[in-house]
PDB file of N, CA and C in Angstrom:
ATOM      1  N   MET K 586       9.184 186.572  96.420  1.00 43.00           N
ATOM      2  CA  MET K 586       8.942 186.978  97.784  1.00 43.00           C
ATOM      3  C   MET K 586       8.243 188.329  97.780  1.00 43.00           C
ATOM      4  N   THR K 587       7.159 188.446  98.511  1.00 48.00           N
ATOM      5  CA  THR K 587       6.406 189.688  98.587  1.00 48.00           C
ATOM      6  C   THR K 587       6.754 190.404  99.879  1.00 48.00           C
ATOM      7  N   THR K 588       7.027 191.685  99.759  1.00 53.00           N
ATOM      8  CA  THR K 588       7.313 192.490 100.938  1.00 53.00           C
ATOM      9  C   THR K 588       6.145 193.415 101.195  1.00 53.00           C
ATOM     10  N   THR K 589       5.996 193.824 102.450  1.00 64.00           N
ATOM     11  CA  THR K 589       4.948 194.760 102.808  1.00 64.00           C
ATOM     12  C   THR K 589       5.599 196.051 103.249  1.00 64.00           C
ATOM     13  N   PHE K 590       5.161 197.157 102.644  1.00 68.00           N
ATOM     14  CA  PHE K 590       5.672 198.457 103.020  1.00 68.00           C
ATOM     15  C   PHE K 590       4.633 199.509 102.674  1.00 68.00           C
ATOM     16  N   ASP K 591       4.781 200.679 103.243  1.00 74.00           N
ATOM     17  CA  ASP K 591       3.856 201.781 103.042  1.00 74.00           C
ATOM     18  C   ASP K 591       4.088 202.391 101.662  1.00 74.00           C
ATOM     19  N   ARG K 592       3.294 201.970 100.698  1.00 75.00           N
ATOM     20  CA  ARG K 592       3.484 202.435  99.317  1.00 75.00           C
ATOM     21  C   ARG K 592       3.278 203.937  99.167  1.00 75.00           C
ATOM     22  N   ALA K 593       2.553 204.562 100.074  1.00 77.00           N
ATOM     23  CA  ALA K 593       2.326 206.006  99.988  1.00 77.00           C
ATOM     24  C   ALA K 593       3.635 206.783 100.173  1.00 77.00           C
ATOM     25  N   ARG K 594       4.585 206.210 100.901  1.00 89.00           N
ATOM     26  CA  ARG K 594       5.870 206.876 101.145  1.00 89.00           C
ATOM     27  C   ARG K 594       6.914 206.575 100.078  1.00 89.00           C
ATOM     28  N   PHE K 595       6.687 205.549  99.275  1.00 94.00           N
ATOM     29  CA  PHE K 595       7.689 205.084  98.312  1.00 94.00           C
ATOM     30  C   PHE K 595       7.242 205.338  96.875  1.00 94.00           C
ATOM     31  N   THR K 596       8.237 205.565  96.018  1.00 95.00           N
ATOM     32  CA  THR K 596       7.998 205.785  94.599  1.00 95.00           C
ATOM     33  C   THR K 596       8.830 204.781  93.813  1.00 95.00           C
ATOM     34  N   ARG K 597       8.200 204.172  92.793  1.00 96.00           N
ATOM     35  CA  ARG K 597       8.958 203.260  91.925  1.00 96.00           C
ATOM     36  C   ARG K 597       9.927 204.103  91.097  1.00 96.00           C
ATOM     37  N   VAL K 598      11.211 203.713  91.108  1.00 97.00           N
ATOM     38  CA  VAL K 598      12.224 204.483  90.382  1.00 97.00           C
ATOM     39  C   VAL K 598      12.768 203.757  89.153  1.00 97.00           C
ATOM     40  N   CYS K 599      12.731 202.428  89.174  1.00 97.00           N
ATOM     41  CA  CYS K 599      13.235 201.661  88.036  1.00 97.00           C
ATOM     42  C   CYS K 599      12.975 200.184  88.291  1.00 97.00           C
ATOM     43  N   GLY K 600      13.335 199.379  87.312  1.00 97.00           N
ATOM     44  CA  GLY K 600      13.301 197.940  87.477  1.00 97.00           C
ATOM     45  C   GLY K 600      14.649 197.451  87.975  1.00 97.00           C
ATOM     46  N   LEU K 601      14.629 196.440  88.799  1.00 96.00           N
ATOM     47  CA  LEU K 601      15.872 195.865  89.297  1.00 96.00           C
ATOM     48  C   LEU K 601      16.757 195.413  88.130  1.00 96.00           C
ATOM     49  N   SER K 602      16.126 194.885  87.106  1.00 95.00           N
ATOM     50  CA  SER K 602      16.873 194.415  85.933  1.00 95.00           C
ATOM     51  C   SER K 602      17.532 195.562  85.161  1.00 95.00           C
ATOM     52  N   GLU K 603      17.116 196.806  85.405  1.00 96.00           N
ATOM     53  CA  GLU K 603      17.722 197.968  84.746  1.00 96.00           C
ATOM     54  C   GLU K 603      19.018 198.416  85.430  1.00 96.00           C
ATOM     55  N   LEU K 604      19.271 197.918  86.633  1.00 97.00           N
ATOM     56  CA  LEU K 604      20.450 198.343  87.390  1.00 97.00           C
ATOM     57  C   LEU K 604      21.622 197.404  87.128  1.00 97.00           C
ATOM     58  N   GLU K 605      22.682 197.959  86.548  1.00 96.00           N
ATOM     59  CA  GLU K 605      23.894 197.180  86.342  1.00 96.00           C
ATOM     60  C   GLU K 605      24.717 197.215  87.624  1.00 96.00           C
ATOM     61  N   GLU K 606      25.351 196.124  87.955  1.00 97.00           N
ATOM     62  CA  GLU K 606      26.195 196.039  89.148  1.00 97.00           C
ATOM     63  C   GLU K 606      27.252 197.147  89.142  1.00 97.00           C
ATOM     64  N   ASP K 607      27.341 197.860  90.256  1.00 97.00           N
ATOM     65  CA  ASP K 607      28.346 198.909  90.469  1.00 97.00           C
ATOM     66  C   ASP K 607      28.268 200.062  89.469  1.00 97.00           C
ATOM     67  N   THR K 608      27.100 200.270  88.874  1.00 97.00           N
ATOM     68  CA  THR K 608      26.893 201.374  87.938  1.00 97.00           C
ATOM     69  C   THR K 608      25.733 202.233  88.436  1.00 97.00           C
ATOM     70  N   PRO K 609      26.015 203.418  88.968  1.00 98.00           N
ATOM     71  CA  PRO K 609      24.953 204.272  89.507  1.00 98.00           C
ATOM     72  C   PRO K 609      23.955 204.691  88.429  1.00 98.00           C
ATOM     73  N   LYS K 610      22.697 204.803  88.837  1.00 97.00           N
ATOM     74  CA  LYS K 610      21.622 205.281  87.955  1.00 97.00           C
ATOM     75  C   LYS K 610      21.007 206.508  88.616  1.00 97.00           C
ATOM     76  N   ARG K 611      21.009 207.628  87.913  1.00 97.00           N
ATOM     77  CA  ARG K 611      20.450 208.869  88.447  1.00 97.00           C
ATOM     78  C   ARG K 611      18.956 208.928  88.152  1.00 97.00           C
ATOM     79  N   VAL K 612      18.173 209.239  89.194  1.00 97.00           N
ATOM     80  CA  VAL K 612      16.734 209.449  89.058  1.00 97.00           C
ATOM     81  C   VAL K 612      16.383 210.726  89.823  1.00 97.00           C
ATOM     82  N   GLU K 613      15.197 211.267  89.559  1.00 96.00           N
ATOM     83  CA  GLU K 613      14.726 212.422  90.320  1.00 96.00           C
ATOM     84  C   GLU K 613      13.414 212.062  90.981  1.00 96.00           C
ATOM     85  N   LEU K 614      13.316 212.368  92.274  1.00 94.00           N
ATOM     86  CA  LEU K 614      12.091 212.161  93.039  1.00 94.00           C
ATOM     87  C   LEU K 614      11.659 213.506  93.600  1.00 94.00           C
ATOM     88  N   ASP K 615      10.537 213.998  93.161  1.00 90.00           N
ATOM     89  CA  ASP K 615      10.027 215.288  93.627  1.00 90.00           C
ATOM     90  C   ASP K 615      11.103 216.373  93.565  1.00 90.00           C
ATOM     91  N   GLY K 616      11.881 216.403  92.491  1.00 94.00           N
ATOM     92  CA  GLY K 616      12.912 217.407  92.309  1.00 94.00           C
ATOM     93  C   GLY K 616      14.224 217.128  93.019  1.00 94.00           C
ATOM     94  N   THR K 617      14.309 216.002  93.730  1.00 96.00           N
ATOM     95  CA  THR K 617      15.532 215.627  94.441  1.00 96.00           C
ATOM     96  C   THR K 617      16.317 214.623  93.605  1.00 96.00           C
ATOM     97  N   PRO K 618      17.568 214.939  93.262  1.00 97.00           N
ATOM     98  CA  PRO K 618      18.379 213.987  92.510  1.00 97.00           C
ATOM     99  C   PRO K 618      18.869 212.859  93.422  1.00 97.00           C
ATOM    100  N   VAL K 619      18.673 211.634  92.968  1.00 98.00           N
ATOM    101  CA  VAL K 619      19.025 210.449  93.756  1.00 98.00           C
ATOM    102  C   VAL K 619      19.835 209.504  92.873  1.00 98.00           C
ATOM    103  N   SER K 620      20.883 208.945  93.439  1.00 98.00           N
ATOM    104  CA  SER K 620      21.672 207.931  92.763  1.00 98.00           C
ATOM    105  C   SER K 620      21.268 206.571  93.327  1.00 98.00           C
ATOM    106  N   VAL K 621      20.826 205.673  92.457  1.00 98.00           N
ATOM    107  CA  VAL K 621      20.430 204.323  92.861  1.00 98.00           C
ATOM    108  C   VAL K 621      21.538 203.385  92.400  1.00 98.00           C
ATOM    109  N   VAL K 622      22.016 202.561  93.334  1.00 98.00           N
ATOM    110  CA  VAL K 622      23.177 201.719  93.051  1.00 98.00           C
ATOM    111  C   VAL K 622      22.910 200.279  93.495  1.00 98.00           C
ATOM    112  N   ARG K 623      23.205 199.353  92.591  1.00 98.00           N
ATOM    113  CA  ARG K 623      23.151 197.919  92.910  1.00 98.00           C
ATOM    114  C   ARG K 623      24.583 197.447  93.077  1.00 98.00           C
ATOM    115  N   THR K 624      24.901 196.983  94.297  1.00 97.00           N
ATOM    116  CA  THR K 624      26.258 196.511  94.569  1.00 97.00           C
ATOM    117  C   THR K 624      26.232 195.507  95.710  1.00 97.00           C
ATOM    118  N   GLU K 625      27.106 194.552  95.656  1.00 92.00           N
ATOM    119  CA  GLU K 625      27.262 193.552  96.719  1.00 92.00           C
ATOM    120  C   GLU K 625      25.935 192.904  97.111  1.00 92.00           C
ATOM    121  N   GLY K 626      25.067 192.668  96.121  1.00 93.00           N
ATOM    122  CA  GLY K 626      23.803 191.985  96.362  1.00 93.00           C
ATOM    123  C   GLY K 626      22.711 192.841  96.977  1.00 93.00           C
ATOM    124  N   GLU K 627      22.931 194.149  97.088  1.00 96.00           N
ATOM    125  CA  GLU K 627      21.926 195.049  97.655  1.00 96.00           C
ATOM    126  C   GLU K 627      21.723 196.240  96.736  1.00 96.00           C
ATOM    127  N   VAL K 628      20.643 196.985  96.997  1.00 98.00           N
ATOM    128  CA  VAL K 628      20.373 198.204  96.259  1.00 98.00           C
ATOM    129  C   VAL K 628      20.319 199.350  97.262  1.00 98.00           C
ATOM    130  N   PHE K 629      20.997 200.441  96.933  1.00 98.00           N
ATOM    131  CA  PHE K 629      21.082 201.604  97.802  1.00 98.00           C
ATOM    132  C   PHE K 629      20.607 202.842  97.055  1.00 98.00           C
ATOM    133  N   ALA K 630      20.117 203.830  97.812  1.00 98.00           N
ATOM    134  CA  ALA K 630      19.739 205.122  97.245  1.00 98.00           C
ATOM    135  C   ALA K 630      20.397 206.202  98.089  1.00 98.00           C
ATOM    136  N   ILE K 631      21.113 207.099  97.425  1.00 97.00           N
ATOM    137  CA  ILE K 631      21.864 208.149  98.101  1.00 97.00           C
ATOM    138  C   ILE K 631      21.643 209.447  97.330  1.00 97.00           C
ATOM    139  N   ASN K 632      21.610 210.566  98.033  1.00 97.00           N
ATOM    140  CA  ASN K 632      21.470 211.851  97.359  1.00 97.00           C
ATOM    141  C   ASN K 632      22.578 211.972  96.320  1.00 97.00           C
ATOM    142  N   ASP K 633      22.225 212.449  95.151  1.00 98.00           N
ATOM    143  CA  ASP K 633      23.165 212.432  94.032  1.00 98.00           C
ATOM    144  C   ASP K 633      24.124 213.619  94.007  1.00 98.00           C
ATOM    145  N   ILE K 634      24.039 214.520  94.971  1.00 96.00           N
ATOM    146  CA  ILE K 634      24.896 215.701  94.945  1.00 96.00           C
ATOM    147  C   ILE K 634      25.970 215.598  96.031  1.00 96.00           C
ATOM    148  N   CYS K 635      27.224 215.697  95.616  1.00 95.00           N
ATOM    149  CA  CYS K 635      28.357 215.656  96.548  1.00 95.00           C
ATOM    150  C   CYS K 635      28.241 216.793  97.556  1.00 95.00           C
ATOM    151  N   SER K 636      28.521 216.513  98.816  1.00 94.00           N
ATOM    152  CA  SER K 636      28.428 217.539  99.865  1.00 94.00           C
ATOM    153  C   SER K 636      29.608 218.509  99.830  1.00 94.00           C
ATOM    154  N   HIS K 637      30.630 218.184  99.089  1.00 93.00           N
ATOM    155  CA  HIS K 637      31.806 219.059  98.983  1.00 93.00           C
ATOM    156  C   HIS K 637      31.692 220.004  97.783  1.00 93.00           C
ATOM    157  N   ALA K 638      31.239 219.464  96.675  1.00 89.00           N
ATOM    158  CA  ALA K 638      31.091 220.253  95.451  1.00 89.00           C
ATOM    159  C   ALA K 638      29.753 219.885  94.819  1.00 89.00           C
ATOM    160  N   ASN K 639      29.152 220.810  94.162  1.00 89.00           N
ATOM    161  CA  ASN K 639      27.826 220.595  93.588  1.00 89.00           C
ATOM    162  C   ASN K 639      27.914 219.806  92.281  1.00 89.00           C
ATOM    163  N   VAL K 640      28.326 218.537  92.379  1.00 94.00           N
ATOM    164  CA  VAL K 640      28.431 217.670  91.209  1.00 94.00           C
ATOM    165  C   VAL K 640      27.699 216.358  91.468  1.00 94.00           C
ATOM    166  N   SER K 641      27.343 215.689  90.386  1.00 96.00           N
ATOM    167  CA  SER K 641      26.571 214.451  90.455  1.00 96.00           C
ATOM    168  C   SER K 641      27.437 213.265  90.863  1.00 96.00           C
ATOM    169  N   LEU K 642      27.051 212.607  91.942  1.00 97.00           N
ATOM    170  CA  LEU K 642      27.776 211.405  92.375  1.00 97.00           C
ATOM    171  C   LEU K 642      27.555 210.234  91.425  1.00 97.00           C
ATOM    172  N   SER K 643      26.415 210.224  90.724  1.00 97.00           N
ATOM    173  CA  SER K 643      26.132 209.098  89.833  1.00 97.00           C
ATOM    174  C   SER K 643      27.104 209.033  88.649  1.00 97.00           C
ATOM    175  N   GLU K 644      27.906 210.068  88.465  1.00 96.00           N
ATOM    176  CA  GLU K 644      28.920 210.036  87.415  1.00 96.00           C
ATOM    177  C   GLU K 644      30.234 209.425  87.920  1.00 96.00           C
ATOM    178  N   GLY K 645      30.265 209.087  89.212  1.00 96.00           N
ATOM    179  CA  GLY K 645      31.466 208.520  89.807  1.00 96.00           C
ATOM    180  C   GLY K 645      31.478 207.005  89.774  1.00 96.00           C
ATOM    181  N   GLU K 646      32.500 206.433  90.380  1.00 96.00           N
ATOM    182  CA  GLU K 646      32.682 204.982  90.412  1.00 96.00           C
ATOM    183  C   GLU K 646      32.206 204.406  91.733  1.00 96.00           C
ATOM    184  N   VAL K 647      31.812 203.137  91.696  1.00 97.00           N
ATOM    185  CA  VAL K 647      31.367 202.420  92.889  1.00 97.00           C
ATOM    186  C   VAL K 647      32.348 201.292  93.175  1.00 97.00           C
ATOM    187  N   GLU K 648      32.791 201.221  94.435  1.00 96.00           N
ATOM    188  CA  GLU K 648      33.686 200.146  94.859  1.00 96.00           C
ATOM    189  C   GLU K 648      33.578 200.004  96.369  1.00 96.00           C
ATOM    190  N   ASP K 649      33.569 198.767  96.856  1.00 96.00           N
ATOM    191  CA  ASP K 649      33.532 198.477  98.291  1.00 96.00           C
ATOM    192  C   ASP K 649      32.385 199.212  98.994  1.00 96.00           C
ATOM    193  N   CYS K 650      31.209 199.208  98.384  1.00 97.00           N
ATOM    194  CA  CYS K 650      29.997 199.808  98.944  1.00 97.00           C
ATOM    195  C   CYS K 650      30.151 201.320  99.166  1.00 97.00           C
ATOM    196  N   GLN K 651      30.963 201.959  98.304  1.00 97.00           N
ATOM    197  CA  GLN K 651      31.141 203.404  98.342  1.00 97.00           C
ATOM    198  C   GLN K 651      31.000 203.960  96.933  1.00 97.00           C
ATOM    199  N   ILE K 652      30.534 205.201  96.869  1.00 97.00           N
ATOM    200  CA  ILE K 652      30.458 205.907  95.597  1.00 97.00           C
ATOM    201  C   ILE K 652      31.425 207.072  95.673  1.00 97.00           C
ATOM    202  N   GLU K 653      32.241 207.204  94.635  1.00 96.00           N
ATOM    203  CA  GLU K 653      33.283 208.218  94.642  1.00 96.00           C
ATOM    204  C   GLU K 653      32.881 209.403  93.766  1.00 96.00           C
ATOM    205  N   CYS K 654      33.068 210.589  94.285  1.00 94.00           N
ATOM    206  CA  CYS K 654      32.841 211.805  93.518  1.00 94.00           C
ATOM    207  C   CYS K 654      33.946 211.912  92.463  1.00 94.00           C
ATOM    208  N   TRP K 655      33.567 212.061  91.226  1.00 92.00           N
ATOM    209  CA  TRP K 655      34.537 212.079  90.125  1.00 92.00           C
ATOM    210  C   TRP K 655      35.399 213.345  90.119  1.00 92.00           C
ATOM    211  N   LEU K 656      34.924 214.428  90.771  1.00 91.00           N
ATOM    212  CA  LEU K 656      35.646 215.689  90.681  1.00 91.00           C
ATOM    213  C   LEU K 656      36.852 215.766  91.616  1.00 91.00           C
ATOM    214  N   HIS K 657      36.657 215.439  92.893  1.00 91.00           N
ATOM    215  CA  HIS K 657      37.749 215.571  93.864  1.00 91.00           C
ATOM    216  C   HIS K 657      38.100 214.268  94.578  1.00 91.00           C
ATOM    217  N   GLY K 658      37.390 213.188  94.288  1.00 90.00           N
ATOM    218  CA  GLY K 658      37.757 211.889  94.841  1.00 90.00           C
ATOM    219  C   GLY K 658      37.185 211.531  96.198  1.00 90.00           C
ATOM    220  N   SER K 659      36.322 212.378  96.769  1.00 93.00           N
ATOM    221  CA  SER K 659      35.688 211.988  98.032  1.00 93.00           C
ATOM    222  C   SER K 659      34.787 210.785  97.785  1.00 93.00           C
ATOM    223  N   ALA K 660      34.811 209.826  98.696  1.00 95.00           N
ATOM    224  CA  ALA K 660      33.953 208.652  98.585  1.00 95.00           C
ATOM    225  C   ALA K 660      32.951 208.657  99.730  1.00 95.00           C
ATOM    226  N   PHE K 661      31.730 208.218  99.438  1.00 97.00           N
ATOM    227  CA  PHE K 661      30.655 208.203 100.424  1.00 97.00           C
ATOM    228  C   PHE K 661      30.133 206.781 100.583  1.00 97.00           C
ATOM    229  N   ASP K 662      29.940 206.361 101.830  1.00 98.00           N
ATOM    230  CA  ASP K 662      29.409 205.041 102.128  1.00 98.00           C
ATOM    231  C   ASP K 662      27.954 204.988 101.669  1.00 98.00           C
ATOM    232  N   LEU K 663      27.609 204.010 100.857  1.00 98.00           N
ATOM    233  CA  LEU K 663      26.250 203.897 100.341  1.00 98.00           C
ATOM    234  C   LEU K 663      25.238 203.551 101.430  1.00 98.00           C
ATOM    235  N   ARG K 664      25.697 202.980 102.535  1.00 97.00           N
ATOM    236  CA  ARG K 664      24.791 202.610 103.630  1.00 97.00           C
ATOM    237  C   ARG K 664      24.485 203.776 104.546  1.00 97.00           C
ATOM    238  N   THR K 665      25.464 204.669 104.746  1.00 97.00           N
ATOM    239  CA  THR K 665      25.313 205.741 105.737  1.00 97.00           C
ATOM    240  C   THR K 665      25.397 207.146 105.150  1.00 97.00           C
ATOM    241  N   GLY K 666      25.995 207.279 103.976  1.00 97.00           N
ATOM    242  CA  GLY K 666      26.201 208.585 103.371  1.00 97.00           C
ATOM    243  C   GLY K 666      27.421 209.311 103.892  1.00 97.00           C
ATOM    244  N   LYS K 667      28.127 208.721 104.852  1.00 97.00           N
ATOM    245  CA  LYS K 667      29.291 209.375 105.450  1.00 97.00           C
ATOM    246  C   LYS K 667      30.491 209.325 104.506  1.00 97.00           C
ATOM    247  N   PRO K 668      31.238 210.445 104.442  1.00 96.00           N
ATOM    248  CA  PRO K 668      32.439 210.446 103.607  1.00 96.00           C
ATOM    249  C   PRO K 668      33.550 209.649 104.280  1.00 96.00           C
ATOM    250  N   SER K 669      34.361 209.003 103.460  1.00 93.00           N
ATOM    251  CA  SER K 669      35.461 208.206 104.018  1.00 93.00           C
ATOM    252  C   SER K 669      36.783 208.949 103.957  1.00 93.00           C
ATOM    253  N   GLY K 670      36.781 210.128 103.380  1.00 85.00           N
ATOM    254  CA  GLY K 670      38.016 210.896 103.299  1.00 85.00           C
ATOM    255  C   GLY K 670      37.775 212.279 102.731  1.00 85.00           C
ATOM    256  N   LEU K 671      38.782 213.090 102.832  1.00 89.00           N
ATOM    257  CA  LEU K 671      38.711 214.473 102.365  1.00 89.00           C
ATOM    258  C   LEU K 671      38.684 214.520 100.838  1.00 89.00           C
ATOM    259  N   PRO K 672      38.206 215.589 100.257  1.00 94.00           N
ATOM    260  CA  PRO K 672      37.903 216.858 100.896  1.00 94.00           C
ATOM    261  C   PRO K 672      36.514 216.954 101.522  1.00 94.00           C
ATOM    262  N   ALA K 673      35.613 216.014 101.245  1.00 92.00           N
ATOM    263  CA  ALA K 673      34.273 216.080 101.844  1.00 92.00           C
ATOM    264  C   ALA K 673      34.349 215.787 103.345  1.00 92.00           C
ATOM    265  N   THR K 674      33.592 216.536 104.120  1.00 94.00           N
ATOM    266  CA  THR K 674      33.532 216.313 105.564  1.00 94.00           C
ATOM    267  C   THR K 674      32.101 216.087 106.035  1.00 94.00           C
ATOM    268  N   ARG K 675      31.116 216.424 105.200  1.00 96.00           N
ATOM    269  CA  ARG K 675      29.707 216.253 105.569  1.00 96.00           C
ATOM    270  C   ARG K 675      29.105 215.065 104.816  1.00 96.00           C
ATOM    271  N   PRO K 676      28.257 214.295 105.501  1.00 97.00           N
ATOM    272  CA  PRO K 676      27.597 213.184 104.822  1.00 97.00           C
ATOM    273  C   PRO K 676      26.536 213.685 103.844  1.00 97.00           C
ATOM    274  N   VAL K 677      26.115 212.809 102.943  1.00 96.00           N
ATOM    275  CA  VAL K 677      24.981 213.078 102.068  1.00 96.00           C
ATOM    276  C   VAL K 677      23.840 212.167 102.511  1.00 96.00           C
ATOM    277  N   PRO K 678      22.600 212.602 102.319  1.00 96.00           N
ATOM    278  CA  PRO K 678      21.465 211.779 102.751  1.00 96.00           C
ATOM    279  C   PRO K 678      21.381 210.448 102.008  1.00 96.00           C
ATOM    280  N   VAL K 679      20.980 209.419 102.732  1.00 97.00           N
ATOM    281  CA  VAL K 679      20.652 208.126 102.130  1.00 97.00           C
ATOM    282  C   VAL K 679      19.162 207.887 102.351  1.00 97.00           C
ATOM    283  N   TYR K 680      18.576 207.079 101.482  1.00 97.00           N
ATOM    284  CA  TYR K 680      17.131 206.885 101.499  1.00 97.00           C
ATOM    285  C   TYR K 680      16.771 205.401 101.531  1.00 97.00           C
ATOM    286  N   PRO K 681      15.643 205.080 102.155  1.00 96.00           N
ATOM    287  CA  PRO K 681      15.197 203.680 102.203  1.00 96.00           C
ATOM    288  C   PRO K 681      14.846 203.154 100.808  1.00 96.00           C
ATOM    289  N   VAL K 682      15.190 201.893 100.580  1.00 96.00           N
ATOM    290  CA  VAL K 682      14.900 201.214  99.319  1.00 96.00           C
ATOM    291  C   VAL K 682      14.098 199.962  99.623  1.00 96.00           C
ATOM    292  N   LYS K 683      13.093 199.702  98.818  1.00 95.00           N
ATOM    293  CA  LYS K 683      12.310 198.466  98.912  1.00 95.00           C
ATOM    294  C   LYS K 683      12.277 197.839  97.527  1.00 95.00           C
ATOM    295  N   ILE K 684      12.368 196.514  97.488  1.00 95.00           N
ATOM    296  CA  ILE K 684      12.308 195.764  96.234  1.00 95.00           C
ATOM    297  C   ILE K 684      11.068 194.886  96.283  1.00 95.00           C
ATOM    298  N   GLU K 685      10.302 194.938  95.204  1.00 94.00           N
ATOM    299  CA  GLU K 685       9.141 194.051  95.086  1.00 94.00           C
ATOM    300  C   GLU K 685       9.137 193.496  93.669  1.00 94.00           C
ATOM    301  N   GLY K 686       9.433 192.200  93.552  1.00 93.00           N
ATOM    302  CA  GLY K 686       9.588 191.611  92.230  1.00 93.00           C
ATOM    303  C   GLY K 686      10.760 192.263  91.525  1.00 93.00           C
ATOM    304  N   ASP K 687      10.495 192.859  90.350  1.00 95.00           N
ATOM    305  CA  ASP K 687      11.544 193.559  89.608  1.00 95.00           C
ATOM    306  C   ASP K 687      11.497 195.066  89.856  1.00 95.00           C
ATOM    307  N   ASP K 688      10.601 195.519  90.723  1.00 96.00           N
ATOM    308  CA  ASP K 688      10.429 196.948  90.959  1.00 96.00           C
ATOM    309  C   ASP K 688      11.272 197.444  92.122  1.00 96.00           C
ATOM    310  N   VAL K 689      11.957 198.575  91.901  1.00 97.00           N
ATOM    311  CA  VAL K 689      12.761 199.226  92.932  1.00 97.00           C
ATOM    312  C   VAL K 689      12.020 200.494  93.358  1.00 97.00           C
ATOM    313  N   PHE K 690      11.740 200.601  94.651  1.00 97.00           N
ATOM    314  CA  PHE K 690      11.044 201.745  95.223  1.00 97.00           C
ATOM    315  C   PHE K 690      11.982 202.483  96.163  1.00 97.00           C
ATOM    316  N   VAL K 691      11.883 203.812  96.170  1.00 97.00           N
ATOM    317  CA  VAL K 691      12.700 204.648  97.065  1.00 97.00           C
ATOM    318  C   VAL K 691      11.787 205.641  97.760  1.00 97.00           C
ATOM    319  N   SER K 692      12.094 205.928  99.007  1.00 96.00           N
ATOM    320  CA  SER K 692      11.392 206.945  99.777  1.00 96.00           C
ATOM    321  C   SER K 692      12.367 208.070 100.095  1.00 96.00           C
ATOM    322  N   LEU K 693      11.920 209.307 100.016  1.00 94.00           N
ATOM    323  CA  LEU K 693      12.789 210.436 100.364  1.00 94.00           C
ATOM    324  C   LEU K 693      12.911 210.640 101.875  1.00 94.00           C
ATOM    325  N   THR K 694      12.246 209.791 102.634  1.00 81.00           N
ATOM    326  CA  THR K 694      12.438 209.812 104.085  1.00 81.00           C
ATOM    327  C   THR K 694      13.848 209.340 104.348  1.00 81.00           C
ATOM    328  N   GLN K 695      14.660 210.181 104.988  1.00 60.00           N
ATOM    329  CA  GLN K 695      16.066 209.851 105.198  1.00 60.00           C
ATOM    330  C   GLN K 695      16.249 208.814 106.298  1.00 60.00           C
ATOM    331  N   GLU K 696      17.217 207.914 106.059  1.00 52.00           N
ATOM    332  CA  GLU K 696      17.594 206.939 107.081  1.00 52.00           C
ATOM    333  C   GLU K 696      18.689 207.489 107.967  1.00 52.00           C
ATOM    334  N   SER K 697      19.544 208.359 107.425  1.00 42.00           N
ATOM    335  CA  SER K 697      20.610 208.968 108.217  1.00 42.00           C
ATOM    336  C   SER K 697      20.960 210.318 107.654  1.00 42.00           C
TER     337      SER K 697
END
């Protein structure tokens, strides 16, 4: 299936086949750390830095469409970036993802 999207806004970050289910992959786009996650049949891109502590979310666990910060246990919804519990109170940015064949593209234009 071929999708149409503005390629000028999107950057290829990896192959779909490189993403293991529920295992975050850290990439950098224009100096911005992004965690790319394949879970529940979808691919999500979320800013890789916890809003509570300056640590990488891609080192955490993924469950129920959430990524958990390994340091203090805050979990963030991969669809919205909103935290589901303390200590984090601020959301982290999420980014649009497009799939074309085996290619995964991400745009730093925030969805929320």
